[in-house]
Amino acid sequence: MQGPDGRRPRLLLAEDYEPVRIVTAAILTGMGCDVDTAIHGEQAVRRASEDSFDVIVLDIEMPVMDGITAARSIRNLPGRAATTPLMALSAFLADSDRIGGWHDTFDIALAKPAGRAELFNALQAALSCPQQARTRPDGPCSEPTPSPHPADD
């Protein structure tokens, strides 16, 4: 997998549950990504304001600051951080009462548990999302495009 400039994509993964964070980071690293991690939304916002990432992956349900609030805060940061593709990774995607407005903030969403192929396709979609289309209210990259070389689960 390659980032927009041909190098390894740099990702920020915010996930509070340690086993999921470890496994997801290992899968993403195995796909050729450089992965930094955060354990809650507030930490993710701080990291996004201090560093540059190609994609930010946020769990929805986290302590201190949830993923939706973190995503909205990242969208309000100055500079490149505000247009970084944001991916929701949550077991609650079908529960519209809990995360009904993900399209308003995230570019793409993926239900947990996500397999390797699903993560690969979602990341490819996020990485190929045109920068000027990001932050559109209808979630410009909400439909992952199939990879010509899908990864194995």
Coordinates of C-alpha atoms in Angstrom, one line a residue:
M1 CA 0.0 0.0 0.0
Q2 CA 1.3 3.5 -0.9
G3 CA 0.4 6.9 0.4
P4 CA -0.4 9.9 -1.9
D5 CA 3.2 10.6 -2.4
G6 CA 4.3 7.0 -3.1
R7 CA 5.7 6.4 0.4
R8 CA 4.2 4.2 3.2
P9 CA 0.9 5.7 4.4
R10 CA 1.1 7.2 7.9
L11 CA -2.0 6.5 10.0
L12 CA -3.2 7.5 13.4
L13 CA -5.4 4.8 15.0
A14 CA -7.4 5.8 18.1
E15 CA -8.8 2.8 19.9
D16 CA -9.3 2.5 23.6
Y17 CA -9.6 -1.3 23.9
E18 CA -6.0 -2.5 23.9
P19 CA -6.4 -6.0 22.3
V20 CA -8.3 -4.4 19.3
R21 CA -5.7 -1.6 19.1
I22 CA -2.8 -4.1 19.1
V23 CA -4.4 -6.4 16.5
T24 CA -5.6 -3.6 14.2
A25 CA -2.2 -1.8 14.3
A26 CA -0.5 -5.1 13.5
I27 CA -2.8 -5.7 10.5
L28 CA -2.3 -2.1 9.2
T29 CA 1.5 -2.4 9.7
G30 CA 1.5 -5.7 7.8
M31 CA -0.3 -3.9 4.9
G32 CA 2.6 -1.5 4.7
C33 CA 1.4 1.4 6.9
D34 CA 3.2 3.3 9.5
V35 CA 0.8 3.4 12.5
D36 CA 0.8 5.7 15.5
T37 CA -1.8 5.0 18.2
A38 CA -4.0 7.0 20.6
I39 CA -6.1 5.5 23.4
H40 CA -8.9 8.1 23.4
G41 CA -10.3 10.9 21.2
E42 CA -8.7 13.8 23.1
Q43 CA -5.2 12.2 22.6
A44 CA -6.1 11.7 18.9
V45 CA -7.0 15.4 18.4
R46 CA -3.8 16.5 20.1
R47 CA -1.7 14.1 17.9
A48 CA -3.5 15.3 14.8
S49 CA -2.7 18.9 15.7
E50 CA 1.0 18.1 16.2
D51 CA 1.7 15.7 13.4
S52 CA 0.7 15.0 9.8
F53 CA -1.2 11.7 8.9
D54 CA -2.5 10.3 5.6
V55 CA -5.6 8.8 7.4
I56 CA -7.0 9.0 10.9
V57 CA -8.9 6.0 12.1
L58 CA -11.2 6.6 15.1
D59 CA -13.2 4.2 17.2
I60 CA -16.6 5.7 18.0
E61 CA -17.0 4.6 21.6
M62 CA -13.9 5.8 23.6
P63 CA -13.4 7.4 27.1
V64 CA -12.4 11.0 27.7
M65 CA -13.6 12.0 24.2
D66 CA -15.6 9.9 21.8
G67 CA -14.7 9.4 18.1
I68 CA -17.4 11.7 16.7
T69 CA -16.5 14.6 19.0
A70 CA -12.8 13.9 18.1
A71 CA -13.6 13.9 14.4
R72 CA -15.4 17.2 14.7
S73 CA -12.5 18.7 16.6
I74 CA -10.0 17.5 14.0
R75 CA -12.2 19.0 11.2
N76 CA -11.8 22.4 13.1
L77 CA -8.0 22.2 13.4
P78 CA -6.0 24.6 11.3
G79 CA -4.0 23.5 8.2
R80 CA -3.8 20.0 6.7
A81 CA -5.3 18.2 9.7
A82 CA -8.8 19.5 8.9
T83 CA -8.8 17.7 5.5
T84 CA -7.1 14.5 6.5
P85 CA -9.4 11.6 5.6
L86 CA -11.2 10.3 8.7
M87 CA -12.4 6.7 9.0
A88 CA -14.9 5.6 11.7
L89 CA -14.2 2.1 12.9
S90 CA -17.0 0.9 15.2
A91 CA -19.2 -1.9 16.3
F92 CA -22.1 0.6 16.5
L93 CA -22.5 1.6 12.8
A94 CA -25.9 0.1 12.5
D95 CA -27.2 1.9 15.7
S96 CA -28.3 5.2 14.2
D97 CA -29.3 6.5 17.6
R98 CA -25.8 6.3 18.8
I99 CA -23.8 7.4 15.8
G100 CA -26.4 8.6 13.4
G101 CA -24.5 11.5 11.9
W102 CA -21.2 9.9 11.0
H103 CA -21.6 11.1 7.4
D104 CA -21.3 14.7 8.6
T105 CA -17.8 14.2 9.9
F106 CA -16.2 11.0 8.6
D107 CA -15.1 10.3 5.0
I108 CA -15.6 6.5 5.4
A109 CA -16.9 4.1 8.0
L110 CA -16.1 0.5 8.7
A111 CA -17.9 -1.9 11.0
K112 CA -16.0 -3.9 13.6
P113 CA -14.8 -6.5 13.5
A114 CA -13.2 -5.7 10.2
G115 CA -11.1 -8.2 8.4
R116 CA -7.9 -7.5 6.5
A117 CA -9.5 -7.2 3.1
E118 CA -12.2 -4.8 4.5
L119 CA -9.5 -2.6 6.1
F120 CA -7.4 -2.7 2.9
N121 CA -10.3 -1.6 0.7
A122 CA -11.4 1.1 3.1
L123 CA -7.9 2.5 3.4
Q124 CA -7.5 2.5 -0.4
A125 CA -10.7 4.4 -0.7
A126 CA -9.6 6.9 2.0
L127 CA -6.2 7.4 0.5
S128 CA -7.6 8.0 -3.0
C129 CA -10.3 10.4 -1.8
P130 CA -9.6 13.8 -3.5
Q131 CA -8.6 16.4 -1.0
Q132 CA -11.1 19.0 -2.2
A133 CA -13.9 16.5 -1.7
R134 CA -13.1 15.8 1.9
T135 CA -15.4 17.4 4.5
R136 CA -18.4 17.2 2.1
P137 CA -21.5 16.5 4.3
D138 CA -22.5 13.4 2.3
G139 CA -19.3 11.5 3.1
P140 CA -17.3 11.7 -0.2
C141 CA -15.4 8.4 0.3
S142 CA -18.2 6.5 2.1
E143 CA -18.1 3.7 -0.5
P144 CA -14.8 1.8 -0.6
T145 CA -13.7 1.1 -4.1
P146 CA -12.7 -2.6 -4.6
S147 CA -9.0 -3.2 -4.9
P148 CA -7.7 -4.9 -8.0
H149 CA -5.5 -6.9 -5.7
P150 CA -7.6 -7.5 -2.6
A151 CA -5.8 -8.6 0.5
D152 CA -6.5 -11.9 2.1
D153 CA -8.6 -12.0 5.3

